Tab-separated table of C-alpha atoms and ligand atoms in Angstrom:
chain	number	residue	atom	x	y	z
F	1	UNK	CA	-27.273	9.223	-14.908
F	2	UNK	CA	-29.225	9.403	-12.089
F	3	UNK	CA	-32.157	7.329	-13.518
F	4	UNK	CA	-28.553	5.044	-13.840
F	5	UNK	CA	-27.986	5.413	-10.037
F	6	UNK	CA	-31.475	4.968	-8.733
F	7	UNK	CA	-32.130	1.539	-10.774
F	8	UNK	CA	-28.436	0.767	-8.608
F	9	UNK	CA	-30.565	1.311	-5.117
F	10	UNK	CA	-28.845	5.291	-4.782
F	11	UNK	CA	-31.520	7.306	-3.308
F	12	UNK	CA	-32.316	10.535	-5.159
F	13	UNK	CA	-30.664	12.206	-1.648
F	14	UNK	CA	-27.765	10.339	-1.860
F	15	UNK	CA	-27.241	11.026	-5.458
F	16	UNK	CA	-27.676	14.603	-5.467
F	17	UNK	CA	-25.167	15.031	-1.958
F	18	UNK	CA	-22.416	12.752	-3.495
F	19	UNK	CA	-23.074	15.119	-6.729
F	20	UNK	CA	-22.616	18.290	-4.853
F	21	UNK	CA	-19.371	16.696	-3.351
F	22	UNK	CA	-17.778	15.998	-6.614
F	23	UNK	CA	-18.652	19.398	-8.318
F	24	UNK	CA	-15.820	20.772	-5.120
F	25	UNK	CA	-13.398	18.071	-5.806
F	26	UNK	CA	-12.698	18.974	-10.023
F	27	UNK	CA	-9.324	20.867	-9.430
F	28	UNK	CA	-8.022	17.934	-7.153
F	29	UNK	CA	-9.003	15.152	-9.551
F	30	UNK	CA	-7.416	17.695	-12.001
F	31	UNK	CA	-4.093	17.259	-10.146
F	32	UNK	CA	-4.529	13.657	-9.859
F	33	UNK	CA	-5.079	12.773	-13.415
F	34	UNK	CA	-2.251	14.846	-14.238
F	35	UNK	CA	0.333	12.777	-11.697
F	36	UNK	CA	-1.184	9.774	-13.605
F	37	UNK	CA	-0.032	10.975	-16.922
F	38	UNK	CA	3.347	11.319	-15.465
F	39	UNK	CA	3.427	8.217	-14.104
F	40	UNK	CA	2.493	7.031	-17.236
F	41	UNK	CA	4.974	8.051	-18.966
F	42	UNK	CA	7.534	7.182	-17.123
F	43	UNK	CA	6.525	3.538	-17.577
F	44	UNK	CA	6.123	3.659	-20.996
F	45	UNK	CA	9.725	5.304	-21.268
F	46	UNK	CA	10.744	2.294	-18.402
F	47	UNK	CA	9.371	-0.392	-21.155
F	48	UNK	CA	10.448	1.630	-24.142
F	49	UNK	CA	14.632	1.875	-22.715
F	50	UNK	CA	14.365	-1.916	-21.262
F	51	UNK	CA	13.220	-3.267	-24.202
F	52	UNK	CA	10.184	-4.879	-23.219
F	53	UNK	CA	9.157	-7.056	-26.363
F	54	UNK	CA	6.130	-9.889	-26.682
F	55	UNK	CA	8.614	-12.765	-25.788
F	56	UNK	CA	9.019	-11.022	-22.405
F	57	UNK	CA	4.994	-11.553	-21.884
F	58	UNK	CA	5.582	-15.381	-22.192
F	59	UNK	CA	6.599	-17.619	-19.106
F	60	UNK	CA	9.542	-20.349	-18.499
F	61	UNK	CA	8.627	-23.287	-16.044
F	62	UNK	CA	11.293	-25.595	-14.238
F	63	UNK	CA	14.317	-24.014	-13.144
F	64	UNK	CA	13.796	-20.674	-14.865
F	65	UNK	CA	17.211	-20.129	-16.195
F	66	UNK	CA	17.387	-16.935	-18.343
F	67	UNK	CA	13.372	-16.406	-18.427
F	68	UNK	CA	14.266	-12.700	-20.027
F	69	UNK	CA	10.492	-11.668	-19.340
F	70	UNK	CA	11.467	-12.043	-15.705
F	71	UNK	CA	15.054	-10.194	-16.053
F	72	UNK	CA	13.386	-7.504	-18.390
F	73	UNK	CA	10.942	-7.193	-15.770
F	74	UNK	CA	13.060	-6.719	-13.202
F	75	UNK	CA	15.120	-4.229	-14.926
F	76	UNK	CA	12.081	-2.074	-15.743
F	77	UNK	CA	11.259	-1.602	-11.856
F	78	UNK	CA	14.799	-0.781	-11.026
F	79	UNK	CA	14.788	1.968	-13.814
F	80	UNK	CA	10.893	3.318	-12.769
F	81	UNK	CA	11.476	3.395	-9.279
F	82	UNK	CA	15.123	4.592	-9.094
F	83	UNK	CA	17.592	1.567	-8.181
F	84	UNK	CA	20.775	-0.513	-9.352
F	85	UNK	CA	18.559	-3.619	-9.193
F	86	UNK	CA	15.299	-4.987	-8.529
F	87	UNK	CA	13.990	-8.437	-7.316
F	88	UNK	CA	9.928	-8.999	-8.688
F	89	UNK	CA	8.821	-12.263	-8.115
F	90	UNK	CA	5.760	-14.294	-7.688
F	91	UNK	CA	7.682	-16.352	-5.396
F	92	UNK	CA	7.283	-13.087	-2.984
F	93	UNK	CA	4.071	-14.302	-1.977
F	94	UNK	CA	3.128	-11.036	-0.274
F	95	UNK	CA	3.733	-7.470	1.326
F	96	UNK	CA	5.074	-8.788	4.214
F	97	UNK	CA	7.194	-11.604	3.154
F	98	UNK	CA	9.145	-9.415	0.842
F	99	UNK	CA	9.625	-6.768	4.338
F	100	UNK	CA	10.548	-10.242	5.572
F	101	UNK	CA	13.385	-10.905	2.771
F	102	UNK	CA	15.039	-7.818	2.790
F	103	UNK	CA	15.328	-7.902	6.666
F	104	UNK	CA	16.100	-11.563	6.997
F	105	UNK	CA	18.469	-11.184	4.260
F	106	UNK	CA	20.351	-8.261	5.293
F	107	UNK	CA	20.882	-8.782	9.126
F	108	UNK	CA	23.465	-10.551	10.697
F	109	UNK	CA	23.361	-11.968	14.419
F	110	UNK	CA	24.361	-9.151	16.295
F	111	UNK	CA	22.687	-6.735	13.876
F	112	UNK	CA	20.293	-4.766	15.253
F	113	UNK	CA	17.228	-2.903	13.273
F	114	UNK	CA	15.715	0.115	14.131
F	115	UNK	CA	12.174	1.615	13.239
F	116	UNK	CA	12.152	5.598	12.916
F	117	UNK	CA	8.440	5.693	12.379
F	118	UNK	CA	6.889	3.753	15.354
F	119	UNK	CA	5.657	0.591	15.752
F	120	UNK	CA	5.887	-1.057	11.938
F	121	UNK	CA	2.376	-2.863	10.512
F	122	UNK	CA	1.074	-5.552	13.057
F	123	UNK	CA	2.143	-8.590	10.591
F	124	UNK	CA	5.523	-7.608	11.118
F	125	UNK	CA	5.402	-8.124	15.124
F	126	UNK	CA	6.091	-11.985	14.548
F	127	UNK	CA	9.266	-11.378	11.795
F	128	UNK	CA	10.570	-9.069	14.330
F	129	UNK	CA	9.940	-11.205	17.347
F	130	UNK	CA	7.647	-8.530	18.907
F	131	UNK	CA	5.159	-11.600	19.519
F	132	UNK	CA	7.183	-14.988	19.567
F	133	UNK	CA	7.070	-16.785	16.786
F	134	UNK	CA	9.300	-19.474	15.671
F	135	UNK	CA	12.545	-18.029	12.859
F	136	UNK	CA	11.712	-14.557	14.169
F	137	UNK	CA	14.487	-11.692	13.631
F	138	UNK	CA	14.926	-12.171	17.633
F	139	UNK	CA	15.274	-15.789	17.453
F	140	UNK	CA	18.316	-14.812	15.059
F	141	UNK	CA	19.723	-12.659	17.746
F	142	UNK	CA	18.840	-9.716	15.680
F	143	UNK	CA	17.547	-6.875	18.040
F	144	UNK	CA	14.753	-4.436	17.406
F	145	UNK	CA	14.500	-0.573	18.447
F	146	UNK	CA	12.575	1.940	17.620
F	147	UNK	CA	11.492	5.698	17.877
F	148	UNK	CA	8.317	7.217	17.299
F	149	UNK	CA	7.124	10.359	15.807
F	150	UNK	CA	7.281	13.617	17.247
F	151	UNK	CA	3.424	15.122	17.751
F	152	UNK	CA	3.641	17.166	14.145
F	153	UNK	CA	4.246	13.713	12.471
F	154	UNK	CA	7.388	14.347	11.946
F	155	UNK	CA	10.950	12.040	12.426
F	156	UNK	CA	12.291	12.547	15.930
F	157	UNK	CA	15.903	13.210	15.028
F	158	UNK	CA	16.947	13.551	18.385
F	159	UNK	CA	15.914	10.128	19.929
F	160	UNK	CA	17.412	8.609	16.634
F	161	UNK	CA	21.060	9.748	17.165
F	162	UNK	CA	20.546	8.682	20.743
F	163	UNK	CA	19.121	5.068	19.345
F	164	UNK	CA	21.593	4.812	16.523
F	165	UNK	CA	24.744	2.281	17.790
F	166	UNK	CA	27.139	0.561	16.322
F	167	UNK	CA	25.428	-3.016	16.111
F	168	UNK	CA	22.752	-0.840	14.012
F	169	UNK	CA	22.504	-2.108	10.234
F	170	UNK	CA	19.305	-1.207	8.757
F	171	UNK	CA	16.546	1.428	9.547
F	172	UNK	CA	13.626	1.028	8.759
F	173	UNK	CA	10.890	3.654	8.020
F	174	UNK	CA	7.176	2.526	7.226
F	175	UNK	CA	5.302	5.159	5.332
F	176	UNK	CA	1.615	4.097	5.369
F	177	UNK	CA	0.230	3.822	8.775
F	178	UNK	CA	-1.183	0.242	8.740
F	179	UNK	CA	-4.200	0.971	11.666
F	180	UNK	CA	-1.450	3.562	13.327
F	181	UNK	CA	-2.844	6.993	14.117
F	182	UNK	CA	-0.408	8.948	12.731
F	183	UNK	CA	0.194	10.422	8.812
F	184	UNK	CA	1.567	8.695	5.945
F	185	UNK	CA	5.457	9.850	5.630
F	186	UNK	CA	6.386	11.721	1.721
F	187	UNK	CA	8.999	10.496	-0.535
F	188	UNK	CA	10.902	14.121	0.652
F	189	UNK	CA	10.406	13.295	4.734
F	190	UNK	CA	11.780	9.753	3.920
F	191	UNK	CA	14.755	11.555	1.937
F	192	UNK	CA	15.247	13.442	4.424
F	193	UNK	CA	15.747	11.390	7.337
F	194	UNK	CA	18.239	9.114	4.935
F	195	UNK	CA	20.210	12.121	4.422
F	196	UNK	CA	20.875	12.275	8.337
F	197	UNK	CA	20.947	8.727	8.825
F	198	UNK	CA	23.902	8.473	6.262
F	199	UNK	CA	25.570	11.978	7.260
F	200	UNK	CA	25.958	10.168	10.478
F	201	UNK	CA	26.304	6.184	9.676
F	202	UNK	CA	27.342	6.061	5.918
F	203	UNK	CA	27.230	1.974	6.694
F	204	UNK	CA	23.370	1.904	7.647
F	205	UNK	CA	20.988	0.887	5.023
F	206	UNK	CA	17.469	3.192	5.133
F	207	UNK	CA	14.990	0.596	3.997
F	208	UNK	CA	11.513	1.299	3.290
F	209	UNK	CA	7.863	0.133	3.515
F	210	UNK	CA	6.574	2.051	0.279
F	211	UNK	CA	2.816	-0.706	0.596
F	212	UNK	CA	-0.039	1.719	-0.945
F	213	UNK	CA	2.629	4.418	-1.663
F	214	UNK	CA	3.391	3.825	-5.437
F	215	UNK	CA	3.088	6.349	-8.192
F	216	UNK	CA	0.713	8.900	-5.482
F	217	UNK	CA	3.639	11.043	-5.560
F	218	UNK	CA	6.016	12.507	-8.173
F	219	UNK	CA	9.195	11.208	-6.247
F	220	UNK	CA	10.054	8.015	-4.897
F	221	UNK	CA	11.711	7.318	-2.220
F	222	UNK	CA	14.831	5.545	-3.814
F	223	UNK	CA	15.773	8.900	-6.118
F	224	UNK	CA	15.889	11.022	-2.532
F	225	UNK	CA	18.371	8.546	-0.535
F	226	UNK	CA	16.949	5.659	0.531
F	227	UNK	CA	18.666	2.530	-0.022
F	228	UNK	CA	15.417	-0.235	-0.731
F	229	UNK	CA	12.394	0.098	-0.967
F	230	UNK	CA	9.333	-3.449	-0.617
F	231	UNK	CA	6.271	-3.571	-1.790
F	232	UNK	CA	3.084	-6.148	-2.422
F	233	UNK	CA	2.023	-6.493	-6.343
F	234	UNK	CA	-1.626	-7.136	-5.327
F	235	UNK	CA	-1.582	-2.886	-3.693
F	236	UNK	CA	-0.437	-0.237	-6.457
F	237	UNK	CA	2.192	-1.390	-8.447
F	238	UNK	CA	0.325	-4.840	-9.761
F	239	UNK	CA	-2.374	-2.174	-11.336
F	240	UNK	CA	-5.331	-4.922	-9.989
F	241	UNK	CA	-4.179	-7.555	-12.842
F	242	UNK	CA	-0.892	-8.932	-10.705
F	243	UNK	CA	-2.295	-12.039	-9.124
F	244	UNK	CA	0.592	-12.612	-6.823
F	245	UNK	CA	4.151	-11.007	-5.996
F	246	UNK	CA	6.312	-8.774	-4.315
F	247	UNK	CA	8.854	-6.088	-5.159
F	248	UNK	CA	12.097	-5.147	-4.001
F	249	UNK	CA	14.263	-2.707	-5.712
F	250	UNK	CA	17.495	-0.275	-4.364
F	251	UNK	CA	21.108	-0.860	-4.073
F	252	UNK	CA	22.589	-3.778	-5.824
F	253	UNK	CA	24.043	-5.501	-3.040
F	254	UNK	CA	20.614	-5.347	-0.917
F	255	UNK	CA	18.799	-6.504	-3.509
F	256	UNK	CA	21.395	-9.736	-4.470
F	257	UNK	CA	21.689	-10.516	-0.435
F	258	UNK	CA	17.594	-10.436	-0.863
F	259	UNK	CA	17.948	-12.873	-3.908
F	260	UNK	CA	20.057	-15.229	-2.508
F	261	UNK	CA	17.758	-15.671	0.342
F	262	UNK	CA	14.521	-15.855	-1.826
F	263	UNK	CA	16.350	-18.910	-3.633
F	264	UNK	CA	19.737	-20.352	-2.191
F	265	UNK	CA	23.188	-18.998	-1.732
F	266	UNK	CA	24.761	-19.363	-5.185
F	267	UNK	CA	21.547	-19.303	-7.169
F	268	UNK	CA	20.238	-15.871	-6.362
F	269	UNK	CA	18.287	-14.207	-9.227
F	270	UNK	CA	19.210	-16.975	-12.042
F	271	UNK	CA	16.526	-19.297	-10.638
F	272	UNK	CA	12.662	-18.754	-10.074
F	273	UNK	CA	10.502	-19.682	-12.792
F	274	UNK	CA	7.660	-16.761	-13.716
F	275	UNK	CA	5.384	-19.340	-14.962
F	276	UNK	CA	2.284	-17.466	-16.537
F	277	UNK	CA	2.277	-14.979	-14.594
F	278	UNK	CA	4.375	-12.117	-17.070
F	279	UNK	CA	1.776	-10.499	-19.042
F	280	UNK	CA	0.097	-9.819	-15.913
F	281	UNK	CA	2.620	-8.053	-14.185
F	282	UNK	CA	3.799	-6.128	-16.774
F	283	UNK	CA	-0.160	-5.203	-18.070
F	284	UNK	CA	-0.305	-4.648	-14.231
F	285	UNK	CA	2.437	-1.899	-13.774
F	286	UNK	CA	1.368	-0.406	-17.270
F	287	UNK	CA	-2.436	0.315	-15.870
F	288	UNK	CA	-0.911	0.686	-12.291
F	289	UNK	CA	-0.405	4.528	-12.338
F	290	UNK	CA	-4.125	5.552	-13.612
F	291	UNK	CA	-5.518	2.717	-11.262
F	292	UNK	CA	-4.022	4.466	-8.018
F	293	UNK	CA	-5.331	7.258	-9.407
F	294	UNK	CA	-8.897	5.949	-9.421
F	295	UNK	CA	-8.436	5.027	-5.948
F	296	UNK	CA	-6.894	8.197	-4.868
F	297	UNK	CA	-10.034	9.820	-6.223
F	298	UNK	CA	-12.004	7.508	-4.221
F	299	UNK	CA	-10.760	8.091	-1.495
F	300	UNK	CA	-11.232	11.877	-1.433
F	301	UNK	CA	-14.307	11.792	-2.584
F	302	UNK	CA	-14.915	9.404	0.363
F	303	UNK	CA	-13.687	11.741	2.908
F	304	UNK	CA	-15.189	15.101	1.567
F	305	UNK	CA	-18.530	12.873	1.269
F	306	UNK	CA	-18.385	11.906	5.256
F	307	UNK	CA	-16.357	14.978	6.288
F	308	UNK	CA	-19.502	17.136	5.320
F	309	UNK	CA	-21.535	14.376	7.538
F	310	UNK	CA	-19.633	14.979	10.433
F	311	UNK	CA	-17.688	11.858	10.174
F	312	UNK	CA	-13.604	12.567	11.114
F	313	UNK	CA	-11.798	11.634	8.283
F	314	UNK	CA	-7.913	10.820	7.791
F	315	UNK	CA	-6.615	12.539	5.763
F	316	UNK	CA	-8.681	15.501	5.273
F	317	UNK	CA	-10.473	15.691	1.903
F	318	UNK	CA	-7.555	18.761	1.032
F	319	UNK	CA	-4.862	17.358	2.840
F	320	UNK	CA	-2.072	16.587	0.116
F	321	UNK	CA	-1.767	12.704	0.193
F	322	UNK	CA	1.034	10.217	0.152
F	323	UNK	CA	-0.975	7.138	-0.160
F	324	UNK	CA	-3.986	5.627	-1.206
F	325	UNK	CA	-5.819	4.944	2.164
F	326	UNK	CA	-8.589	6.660	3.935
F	327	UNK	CA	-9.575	6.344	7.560
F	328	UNK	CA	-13.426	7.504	8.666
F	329	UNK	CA	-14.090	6.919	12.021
F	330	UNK	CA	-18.107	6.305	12.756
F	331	UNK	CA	-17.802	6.479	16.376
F	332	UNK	CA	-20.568	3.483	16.013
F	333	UNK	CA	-20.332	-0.214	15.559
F	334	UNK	CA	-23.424	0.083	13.099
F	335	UNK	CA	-22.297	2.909	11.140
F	336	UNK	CA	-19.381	1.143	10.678
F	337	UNK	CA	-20.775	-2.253	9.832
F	338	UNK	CA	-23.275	-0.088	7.625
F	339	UNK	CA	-20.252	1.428	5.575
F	340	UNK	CA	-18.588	-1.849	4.888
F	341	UNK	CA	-22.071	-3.710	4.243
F	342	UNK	CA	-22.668	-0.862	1.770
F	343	UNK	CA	-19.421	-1.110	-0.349
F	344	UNK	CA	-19.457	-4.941	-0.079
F	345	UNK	CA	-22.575	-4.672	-2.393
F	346	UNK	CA	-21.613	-2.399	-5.214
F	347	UNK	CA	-18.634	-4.998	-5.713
F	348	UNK	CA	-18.538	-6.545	-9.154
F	349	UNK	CA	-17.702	-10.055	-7.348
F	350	UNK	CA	-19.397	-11.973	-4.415
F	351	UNK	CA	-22.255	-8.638	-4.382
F	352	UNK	CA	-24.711	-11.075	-2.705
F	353	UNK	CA	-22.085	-11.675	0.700
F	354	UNK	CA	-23.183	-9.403	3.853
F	355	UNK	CA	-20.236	-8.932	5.928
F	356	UNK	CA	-20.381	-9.802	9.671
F	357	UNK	CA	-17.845	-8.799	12.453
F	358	UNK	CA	-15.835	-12.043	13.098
F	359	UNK	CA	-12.705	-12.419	15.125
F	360	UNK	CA	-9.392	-12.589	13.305
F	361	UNK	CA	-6.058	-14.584	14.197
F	362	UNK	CA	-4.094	-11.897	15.896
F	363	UNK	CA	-6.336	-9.257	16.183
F	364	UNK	CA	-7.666	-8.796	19.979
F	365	UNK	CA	-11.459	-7.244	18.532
F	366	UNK	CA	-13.821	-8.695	15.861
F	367	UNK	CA	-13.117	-7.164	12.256
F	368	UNK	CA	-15.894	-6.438	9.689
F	369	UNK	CA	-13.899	-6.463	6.666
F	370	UNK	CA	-15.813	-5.718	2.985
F	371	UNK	CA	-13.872	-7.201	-0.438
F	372	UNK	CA	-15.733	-8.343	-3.766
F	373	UNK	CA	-12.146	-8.680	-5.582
F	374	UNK	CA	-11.047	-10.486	-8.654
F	375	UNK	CA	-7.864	-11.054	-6.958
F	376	UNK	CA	-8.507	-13.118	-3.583
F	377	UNK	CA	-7.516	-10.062	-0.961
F	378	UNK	CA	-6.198	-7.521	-3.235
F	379	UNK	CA	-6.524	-4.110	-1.907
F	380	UNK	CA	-6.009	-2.141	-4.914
F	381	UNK	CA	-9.453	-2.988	-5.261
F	382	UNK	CA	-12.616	-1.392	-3.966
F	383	UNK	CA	-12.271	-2.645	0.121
F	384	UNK	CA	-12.633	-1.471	3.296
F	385	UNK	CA	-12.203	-3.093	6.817
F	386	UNK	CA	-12.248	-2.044	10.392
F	387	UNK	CA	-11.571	-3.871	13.915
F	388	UNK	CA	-15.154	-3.475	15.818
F	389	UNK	CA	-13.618	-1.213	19.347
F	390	UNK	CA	-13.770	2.598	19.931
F	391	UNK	CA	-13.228	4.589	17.786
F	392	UNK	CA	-15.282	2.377	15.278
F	393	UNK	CA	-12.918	3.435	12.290
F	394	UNK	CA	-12.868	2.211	8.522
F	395	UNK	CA	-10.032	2.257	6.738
F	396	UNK	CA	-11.034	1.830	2.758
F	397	UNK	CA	-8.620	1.838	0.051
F	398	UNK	CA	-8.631	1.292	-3.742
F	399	UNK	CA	-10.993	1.032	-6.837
F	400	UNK	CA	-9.842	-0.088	-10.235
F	401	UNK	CA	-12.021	2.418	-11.615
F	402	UNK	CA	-13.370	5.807	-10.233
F	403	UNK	CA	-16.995	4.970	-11.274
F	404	UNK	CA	-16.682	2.110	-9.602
F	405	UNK	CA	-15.542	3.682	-6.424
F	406	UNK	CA	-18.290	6.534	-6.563
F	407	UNK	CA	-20.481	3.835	-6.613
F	408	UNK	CA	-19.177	1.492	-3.745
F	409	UNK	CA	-19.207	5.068	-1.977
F	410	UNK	CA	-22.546	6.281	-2.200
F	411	UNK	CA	-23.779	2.949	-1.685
F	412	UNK	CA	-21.728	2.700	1.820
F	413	UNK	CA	-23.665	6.253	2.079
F	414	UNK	CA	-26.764	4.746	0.971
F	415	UNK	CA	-26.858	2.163	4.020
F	416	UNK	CA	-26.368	4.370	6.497
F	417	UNK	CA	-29.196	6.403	5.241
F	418	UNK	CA	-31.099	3.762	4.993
F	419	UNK	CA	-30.732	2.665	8.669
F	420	UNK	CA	-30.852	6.294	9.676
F	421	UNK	CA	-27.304	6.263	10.762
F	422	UNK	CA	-26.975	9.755	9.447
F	423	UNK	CA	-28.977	12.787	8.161
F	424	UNK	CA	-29.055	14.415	4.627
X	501	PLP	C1	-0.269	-4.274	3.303
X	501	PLP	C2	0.860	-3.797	4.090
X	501	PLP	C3	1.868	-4.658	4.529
X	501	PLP	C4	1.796	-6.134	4.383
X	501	PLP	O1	1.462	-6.601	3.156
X	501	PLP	P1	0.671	-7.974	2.973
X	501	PLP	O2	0.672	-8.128	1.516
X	501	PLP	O3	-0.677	-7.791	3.572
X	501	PLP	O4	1.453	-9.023	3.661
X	501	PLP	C5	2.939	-4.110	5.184
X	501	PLP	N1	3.006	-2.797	5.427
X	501	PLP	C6	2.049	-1.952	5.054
X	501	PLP	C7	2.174	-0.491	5.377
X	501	PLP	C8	0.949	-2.419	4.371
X	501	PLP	O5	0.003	-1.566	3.985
């Protein structure tokens, strides 16, 4: 294996620390592998019940009138993941247009929305109206508030009844951090603050951001109390074989407000032809639970690898984990443009590209970003980016396959040895 590794440009060095790293790491993989055979299960039993059969893996073009691969689709996700109904479309071109629909589509003028977990991602400033952009929320005369966390991570319960009024319709609770400083929110802390929410506004719909938070943990959000959850089919739940889509899935009425948006008023779910896009999604969400698993290996491995480098990592190698992401922060512009050069070149795809730091519509810094993806920007898959300012921090995510992620790791090690960037 390590004759293997060497002919792949790992130094002996390398080899041997990242080795030592992964004999600590068995009874954590342990746990992950088992969560993946739950998940597994639980999809199989999703397909088994909804009756998933080989005419749902074919297409319908035009209108898309009873395309039951859609429909059967649809009703696996809202049995996996805990709803009345579910809305999984290709037409939900990404993460943030299907935040976008379920917003948009259940706010009213008037209305006003309120974030319980800071600031959300920064491509939802301009649906919000945080930026000005033309058909924002605010353009509407939908209103935004928010609260932050409280210095343990935790909701602060306190400024939310204070921010809670009665033009308040939907709150909204983000559980990745995006490039936030601050931890990734469980299932049980989202479950919690819906309990509150609806002990005190039964009316107010707890919607979530659940992007990169798929089948990590045993529960989902939905089972616990929240109303909707959105997702992106290119993170966890398209298993790296989705090629487009979205997600929505939670409380019937949500969900058929969402439809009617996606299409028209009237048409709602009945229309939206899946094209050939099926077999994908479903081979997708099949793989999708052993897939995050990959890339929650990865990215512990990652962080015990730098951690024992003296690089900061979020999380910590043992922290438990509610997503798939990992922040390292280098502290150096080359370190960091080392790292992403590194895992750029153990990609399967576009190997050959060197990343360089280039600025990015609506980001105020250059970004180095590495991704040698079968799917154009999928972040299931092996990537990492980072905005070139202090603190000079990564974040990396995914890996179809743990080997594949070892690799793209100890080669993003490999670089920085190489340049002397860090000492073995
Ligand atoms: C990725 C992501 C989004 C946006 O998804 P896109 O598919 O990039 O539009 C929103 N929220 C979070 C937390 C994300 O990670």
């Amino acid at each position: 294996m390590k004759e293997m590794y060497c002919s792949l440009g790992i130094s002996e060095k390398v080899y041997e620390y990242g080795e030592e790293v992964l004999s600590t790491l068995k009874g954590r993989f342990q746990e992950i592998d088992e969560g993946a055979e739950y998940h597994q299960l639980k999809v199989i039993d999703a397909m088994r019940k909804e009756h998933v059969g080989e005419a749902c893996l074919y297409g319908t073009t035009g209108y898309g009138y009873d395309d039951i691969g859609r429909d059967t689709l649809e009703k696996v996700y809202a049995e996996l993941f805990g709803g009345e109904e579910a809305l999984v479309r290709p037409q939900i071109t990404c993460g943030t247009h299907a935040i976008a629909l379920a917003l948009f589509s259940n706010l009213r003028p008037g209305d006003e929305l309120l974030s319980i977990a800071g600031k959300p991602y920064d491509t939802l400033d301009k649906v919000i109206g945080l930026r000005d952009e033309k058909g924002s929320l605010k353009e509407y005369g939908i209103s935004y508030a928010e609260t932050g966390l409280t210095s343990s991570g935790d909701f602060d319960f306190e400024a939310i009844k204070k921010k809670l009024n009665e033009r308040t319709r939907i709150v909204w609770i983000q559980r990745s951090r995006g490039y936030a400083v601050r931890p990734t929110l469980s299932a049980k802390a989202v479950g919690r603050a819906a309990d509150l929410i609806h002990s005190l506004r039964p009316d107010v719909a707890v919607m979530v951001d659940n992007c990169y938070c798929e089948f990590v943990e045993r529960a989902e959000p939905l089972s616990l109390g929240a109303d909707l959850i959105a997702g992106s089919l290119i993170k966890n739940p398209g298993g790296g074989l989705a090629p487009i889509g979205g997600y929505l899935v939670g409380k019937r009425v949500l969900v058929e407000n969402a439809a009617n948006r996606l299409t028209a008023p009237g048409l709602g779910k009945e229309v939206g032809a899946s094209l050939e896009v099926l077999r994908s999604l479903y081979q997708g969400l099949f793989f999708a639970p052993t897939v995050t698993a990959s890339a929650l290996k990865g990215a512990i491995f990652a962080s015990k690898l730098y951690e024992g480098l003296k690089v900061e990592a979020f999380p910590l190698a043992d922290e438990p984990r509610y997503d798939i992401i990992q922040s390292l922060v280098f502290r150096k512009s080359e370190a960091l443009i080392a790292f992403c050069r590194g895992i750029q070149a153990a990609s399967p795809v576009d190997s050959f590209v060197r990343p360089e730091p280039s600025p990015m519509p609506g980001y105020e810094h250059e970004v180095i970003m590495a991704a040698g993806a079968f799917i154009s920007g999928s972040s299931i898959e092996l990537s990492a980016d980072g905005p070139l300012r202090e603190p000079y921090s990564a974040y990396f995510q995914g890996g179809l396959t743990f080997p594949h992620a070892k690799l793209g790791i100890l080669n993003s090690l490999e670089y920085l040895y190489r340049e002397g960037l860090v000492v073995l």
